[in-house]
Tab-separated table of C-alpha atoms and ligand atoms in Angstrom:
chain	number	residue	atom	x	y	z
A	268	UNK	CA	-0.211	0.348	0.158
A	269	UNK	CA	2.372	3.363	-1.623
A	270	UNK	CA	0.322	6.155	0.908
A	271	UNK	CA	2.487	9.415	0.533
A	272	UNK	CA	3.219	13.180	1.805
A	273	UNK	CA	0.948	13.866	-1.660
A	274	UNK	CA	-2.336	11.997	0.306
A	275	UNK	CA	-1.520	12.941	3.311
A	276	UNK	CA	-1.706	16.796	2.486
A	277	UNK	CA	-4.938	16.492	-0.059
A	278	UNK	CA	-6.225	14.635	2.984
A	279	UNK	CA	-5.580	17.411	4.891
A	280	UNK	CA	-7.293	19.417	2.428
A	281	UNK	CA	-10.618	17.095	2.985
A	282	UNK	CA	-10.755	17.321	6.453
A	283	UNK	CA	-10.820	22.024	5.877
A	284	UNK	CA	-13.219	20.848	3.469
A	285	UNK	CA	-15.767	19.033	6.346
A	286	UNK	CA	-14.722	21.359	8.634
A	287	UNK	CA	-16.049	23.543	6.313
A	288	UNK	CA	-19.449	21.758	5.569
A	289	UNK	CA	-20.177	21.541	9.379
A	290	UNK	CA	-18.122	18.590	10.305
A	291	UNK	CA	-17.024	19.454	14.035
A	292	UNK	CA	-16.512	15.941	15.631
A	293	UNK	CA	-12.514	15.469	16.377
A	294	UNK	CA	-13.256	11.536	16.277
A	295	UNK	CA	-14.590	11.485	13.146
A	296	UNK	CA	-12.153	14.633	11.779
A	297	UNK	CA	-9.102	12.574	12.896
A	298	UNK	CA	-10.197	9.230	11.763
A	299	UNK	CA	-10.777	10.611	7.971
A	300	UNK	CA	-7.590	12.362	8.156
A	301	UNK	CA	-5.847	9.150	9.094
A	302	UNK	CA	-7.258	6.887	6.382
A	303	UNK	CA	-5.808	6.280	3.184
A	304	UNK	CA	-9.261	6.348	0.736
A	305	UNK	CA	-7.469	5.768	-1.887
A	306	UNK	CA	-6.921	2.499	-1.344
A	307	UNK	CA	-10.214	2.146	-1.296
A	308	UNK	CA	-11.014	2.992	-4.876
A	309	UNK	CA	-10.577	1.922	-8.165
A	310	UNK	CA	-6.535	2.758	-9.540
A	311	UNK	CA	-8.460	4.712	-11.930
A	312	UNK	CA	-9.614	7.353	-9.438
A	313	UNK	CA	-6.645	7.502	-7.472
A	314	UNK	CA	-6.657	10.845	-8.705
A	315	UNK	CA	-9.827	12.555	-7.279
A	316	UNK	CA	-9.347	10.418	-4.230
A	317	UNK	CA	-9.862	12.800	-2.123
A	318	UNK	CA	-12.513	15.133	-2.903
A	319	UNK	CA	-15.511	15.137	-1.620
A	320	UNK	CA	-17.487	12.507	-3.900
A	321	UNK	CA	-18.860	9.232	-3.912
A	322	UNK	CA	-17.250	7.252	-6.506
A	323	UNK	CA	-18.142	3.896	-8.384
A	324	UNK	CA	-17.494	0.045	-6.848
A	325	UNK	CA	-17.541	-3.294	-8.242
A	326	UNK	CA	-20.904	-4.829	-7.676
A	327	UNK	CA	-22.507	-1.674	-9.139
A	328	UNK	CA	-22.363	0.316	-5.463
A	329	UNK	CA	-20.518	2.444	-4.590
A	330	UNK	CA	-18.210	4.123	-1.909
A	331	UNK	CA	-19.877	7.193	-0.311
A	332	UNK	CA	-19.481	10.766	-0.119
A	333	UNK	CA	-16.154	11.730	2.170
A	334	UNK	CA	-19.221	14.551	3.778
A	335	UNK	CA	-21.508	11.820	4.087
A	336	UNK	CA	-19.955	8.865	5.853
A	337	UNK	CA	-18.133	11.731	8.908
A	338	UNK	CA	-21.920	12.892	9.155
A	339	UNK	CA	-23.731	8.934	9.342
A	340	UNK	CA	-20.597	8.637	11.517
A	341	UNK	CA	-21.131	11.382	13.937
A	342	UNK	CA	-24.760	11.090	14.348
A	343	UNK	CA	-24.128	7.995	16.134
A	344	UNK	CA	-22.100	10.045	18.629
A	345	UNK	CA	-19.910	7.344	19.601
A	346	UNK	CA	-18.152	6.746	23.089
A	347	UNK	CA	-14.533	4.771	22.782
A	348	UNK	CA	-14.841	0.725	22.959
A	349	UNK	CA	-18.728	0.730	22.104
A	350	UNK	CA	-20.441	-1.817	19.495
A	351	UNK	CA	-21.247	-0.942	16.186
A	352	UNK	CA	-23.137	-2.674	13.265
A	353	UNK	CA	-22.936	-1.250	9.830
A	354	UNK	CA	-24.856	-2.456	6.946
A	355	UNK	CA	-22.966	-2.334	4.596
A	356	UNK	CA	-19.823	-2.925	4.340
A	357	UNK	CA	-19.284	-2.186	0.750
A	358	UNK	CA	-14.991	-1.096	-0.149
A	359	UNK	CA	-15.238	-1.488	3.903
A	360	UNK	CA	-14.537	2.133	4.118
A	361	UNK	CA	-16.694	4.011	6.354
A	362	UNK	CA	-16.046	0.869	8.625
A	363	UNK	CA	-12.290	1.581	8.782
A	364	UNK	CA	-13.629	4.744	9.961
A	365	UNK	CA	-15.308	3.694	12.614
A	366	UNK	CA	-13.093	2.391	13.617
A	367	UNK	CA	-10.266	4.034	13.867
A	368	UNK	CA	-12.575	6.193	16.058
A	369	UNK	CA	-12.597	3.775	17.988
A	370	UNK	CA	-15.263	1.623	18.439
A	371	UNK	CA	-15.898	-2.121	17.753
A	372	UNK	CA	-16.994	-2.517	14.155
A	373	UNK	CA	-19.310	-5.389	12.773
A	374	UNK	CA	-20.021	-5.049	9.473
A	375	UNK	CA	-22.511	-6.470	7.022
A	376	UNK	CA	-22.482	-6.686	2.502
A	377	UNK	CA	-24.347	-8.984	0.292
A	378	UNK	CA	-22.561	-8.889	-1.829
A	379	UNK	CA	-20.187	-11.899	-2.180
A	380	UNK	CA	-16.728	-10.413	-3.518
A	381	UNK	CA	-17.006	-6.826	-2.003
A	382	UNK	CA	-17.397	-8.644	1.256
A	383	UNK	CA	-14.517	-10.231	-0.179
A	384	UNK	CA	-12.350	-7.171	-0.402
A	385	UNK	CA	-12.787	-4.983	2.291
A	386	UNK	CA	-12.507	-8.369	4.650
A	387	UNK	CA	-9.193	-8.343	2.783
A	388	UNK	CA	-8.436	-4.791	3.486
A	389	UNK	CA	-9.094	-4.629	6.527
A	390	UNK	CA	-6.051	-7.753	7.289
A	391	UNK	CA	-3.836	-5.210	5.568
A	392	UNK	CA	-4.773	-2.174	7.298
A	393	UNK	CA	-4.436	-3.527	10.520
A	394	UNK	CA	-7.337	-2.913	11.705
A	395	UNK	CA	-8.353	-6.766	13.708
A	396	UNK	CA	-11.166	-5.331	15.850
A	397	UNK	CA	-13.559	-5.552	12.863
A	398	UNK	CA	-15.781	-8.602	11.650
A	399	UNK	CA	-17.524	-8.892	8.310
A	400	UNK	CA	-20.464	-11.183	7.235
A	401	UNK	CA	-21.520	-12.309	4.965
A	402	UNK	CA	-25.813	-11.506	5.702
A	403	UNK	CA	-28.483	-9.593	5.017
A	404	UNK	CA	-28.299	-6.875	7.231
A	405	UNK	CA	-32.434	-6.233	7.374
A	406	UNK	CA	-31.864	-8.853	9.462
A	407	UNK	CA	-28.870	-7.442	11.286
A	408	UNK	CA	-26.661	-9.604	13.624
A	409	UNK	CA	-28.785	-10.765	16.307
A	410	UNK	CA	-26.137	-12.863	18.140
A	411	UNK	CA	-23.389	-10.773	19.639
A	412	UNK	CA	-26.516	-6.962	20.243
A	413	UNK	CA	-27.589	-5.011	21.590
A	414	UNK	CA	-25.270	-2.518	19.531
A	415	UNK	CA	-24.765	1.541	21.091
A	416	UNK	CA	-24.884	2.374	16.764
A	417	UNK	CA	-26.511	0.495	14.002
A	418	UNK	CA	-25.396	1.771	10.773
A	419	UNK	CA	-26.971	1.305	7.200
A	420	UNK	CA	-25.233	2.794	4.134
A	421	UNK	CA	-28.164	2.031	2.075
A	422	UNK	CA	-31.201	3.491	1.275
A	423	UNK	CA	-34.415	1.347	2.819
A	424	UNK	CA	-37.828	1.830	1.990
A	425	UNK	CA	-39.040	1.688	5.564
A	426	UNK	CA	-37.370	0.812	8.827
A	427	UNK	CA	-36.167	-2.753	9.669
A	428	UNK	CA	-38.018	-3.773	12.763
A	429	UNK	CA	-35.276	-6.879	13.530
A	430	UNK	CA	-32.255	-3.583	13.836
A	431	UNK	CA	-34.668	-1.325	15.946
A	432	UNK	CA	-34.633	-4.725	18.186
A	433	UNK	CA	-30.185	-4.590	18.569
A	434	UNK	CA	-29.785	-1.421	19.468
A	435	UNK	CA	-29.053	-1.569	23.271
A	436	UNK	CA	-31.094	0.974	25.200
A	437	UNK	CA	-29.680	4.788	25.124
A	438	UNK	CA	-28.099	2.995	21.507
A	439	UNK	CA	-28.810	4.863	18.333
A	440	UNK	CA	-29.990	4.170	14.382
A	441	UNK	CA	-28.600	6.010	11.711
A	442	UNK	CA	-30.707	5.319	8.089
A	443	UNK	CA	-31.631	7.173	5.073
A	444	UNK	CA	-34.717	6.086	3.811
A	445	UNK	CA	-36.906	6.016	0.959
A	446	UNK	CA	-36.695	5.084	-2.065
A	447	UNK	CA	-35.874	7.564	-4.808
A	448	UNK	CA	-33.862	10.007	-2.518
A	449	UNK	CA	-34.228	9.277	1.464
A	450	UNK	CA	-34.436	11.346	4.579
A	451	UNK	CA	-31.243	10.458	6.787
A	452	UNK	CA	-33.926	9.364	10.148
A	453	UNK	CA	-31.941	8.525	13.842
A	454	UNK	CA	-33.595	6.925	15.656
A	455	UNK	CA	-32.795	6.753	19.136
A	456	UNK	CA	-34.490	3.693	21.365
A	457	UNK	CA	-35.116	5.660	24.595
A	458	UNK	CA	-36.935	2.374	26.562
A	459	UNK	CA	-37.858	-0.579	25.639
A	460	UNK	CA	-40.406	-0.601	24.112
A	461	UNK	CA	-40.335	2.948	22.934
A	462	UNK	CA	-37.897	4.987	19.801
A	463	UNK	CA	-38.097	8.511	19.491
A	464	UNK	CA	-37.089	9.450	15.340
A	465	UNK	CA	-35.709	12.153	14.321
A	466	UNK	CA	-34.675	13.787	10.506
A	467	UNK	CA	-31.505	14.818	9.782
A	468	UNK	CA	-32.416	15.837	6.336
A	469	UNK	CA	-32.104	14.587	2.296
A	470	UNK	CA	-29.028	12.150	0.734
A	471	UNK	CA	-28.835	9.459	-2.336
A	472	UNK	CA	-27.864	5.779	-1.575
A	473	UNK	CA	-27.872	2.911	-3.516
A	474	UNK	CA	-30.945	0.776	-2.706
A	475	UNK	CA	-31.129	-1.311	0.768
A	476	UNK	CA	-32.284	-4.928	-1.507
A	477	UNK	CA	-32.868	-8.266	0.592
A	478	UNK	CA	-31.596	-11.721	0.648
A	479	UNK	CA	-27.333	-12.221	-0.377
A	480	UNK	CA	-24.869	-12.598	-3.910
B	518	SAH	N1	-20.302	2.094	3.865
B	518	SAH	C1	-19.731	1.058	1.712
B	518	SAH	C2	-21.599	1.866	1.015
B	518	SAH	C3	-21.575	0.698	0.376
B	518	SAH	S1	-22.612	0.984	-0.739
B	518	SAH	C4	-17.910	2.409	1.579
B	518	SAH	O1	-17.823	2.735	3.125
B	518	SAH	O2	-18.176	1.979	1.497
B	518	SAH	C5	-24.426	0.706	-0.099
B	518	SAH	C6	-24.151	-1.035	0.011
B	518	SAH	O3	-25.243	-1.095	1.207
B	518	SAH	C7	-23.887	-1.928	-0.658
B	518	SAH	O4	-21.941	-2.789	-1.067
B	518	SAH	C8	-24.941	-2.710	-1.137
B	518	SAH	O5	-24.546	-4.748	-1.593
B	518	SAH	C9	-25.220	-3.184	0.015
B	518	SAH	N2	-26.427	-3.353	0.673
B	518	SAH	C10	-27.552	-3.212	-0.293
B	518	SAH	N3	-28.235	-3.778	0.147
B	518	SAH	C11	-27.907	-4.550	1.622
B	518	SAH	C12	-28.488	-6.122	2.380
B	518	SAH	N4	-29.019	-5.789	2.464
B	518	SAH	N5	-27.588	-6.804	3.309
B	518	SAH	C13	-25.977	-6.392	3.582
B	518	SAH	N6	-25.468	-5.064	2.832
B	518	SAH	C14	-26.695	-4.827	2.093
């Protein structure tokens, strides 16, 4: 893995851009400042890897825009060593950011090739705190529940009940909900049988699909 001064300089610029756009969580900004994003992309996109843009990855999916990664990660309001479940591993970038923020990360992907590539990437980066699964994220990861945070990185037509049920009390589910474009919802489990929903604006994601491939 090649990470040179140019990449490091570009990352500092990206962090400055994210601050200007309103991201203030220092843990997220530090993680994005440390993590080489170019290695998660096709070589052809390397030059643009530190622009605040999404890019295509395998299986017709996308690596989210850094602003979106930072925004969703901030909404989780994580404390060190807390357990987080990510649905939609994709390139693995978002999971790696959460791991560098100090979370214990579990991540699920429905496309086997993406799952395998991301798993290898976590090994190469020495991110041993991430556990990756090839599964259908609609069901969550009941055997590892409850989670302090659940982060969905694909646009869901509705909120899967299983995910709400796998939050600890006080835990937060951050999920873009809608078909064409999505509203970023944060659902907080306030009691055993009570959830509070907040709306954090409009975003656009690839679809959350059932089953595995
Ligand atoms: N977090 C990723 C973004 C990937 S795009 C990154 O940082 O690169 C969203 C991902 O969600 C895609 O890879 C897609 O295959 C996956 N996905 C969609 N529906 C899913 C489901 N039901 N279970 C698991 N993963 C799903």
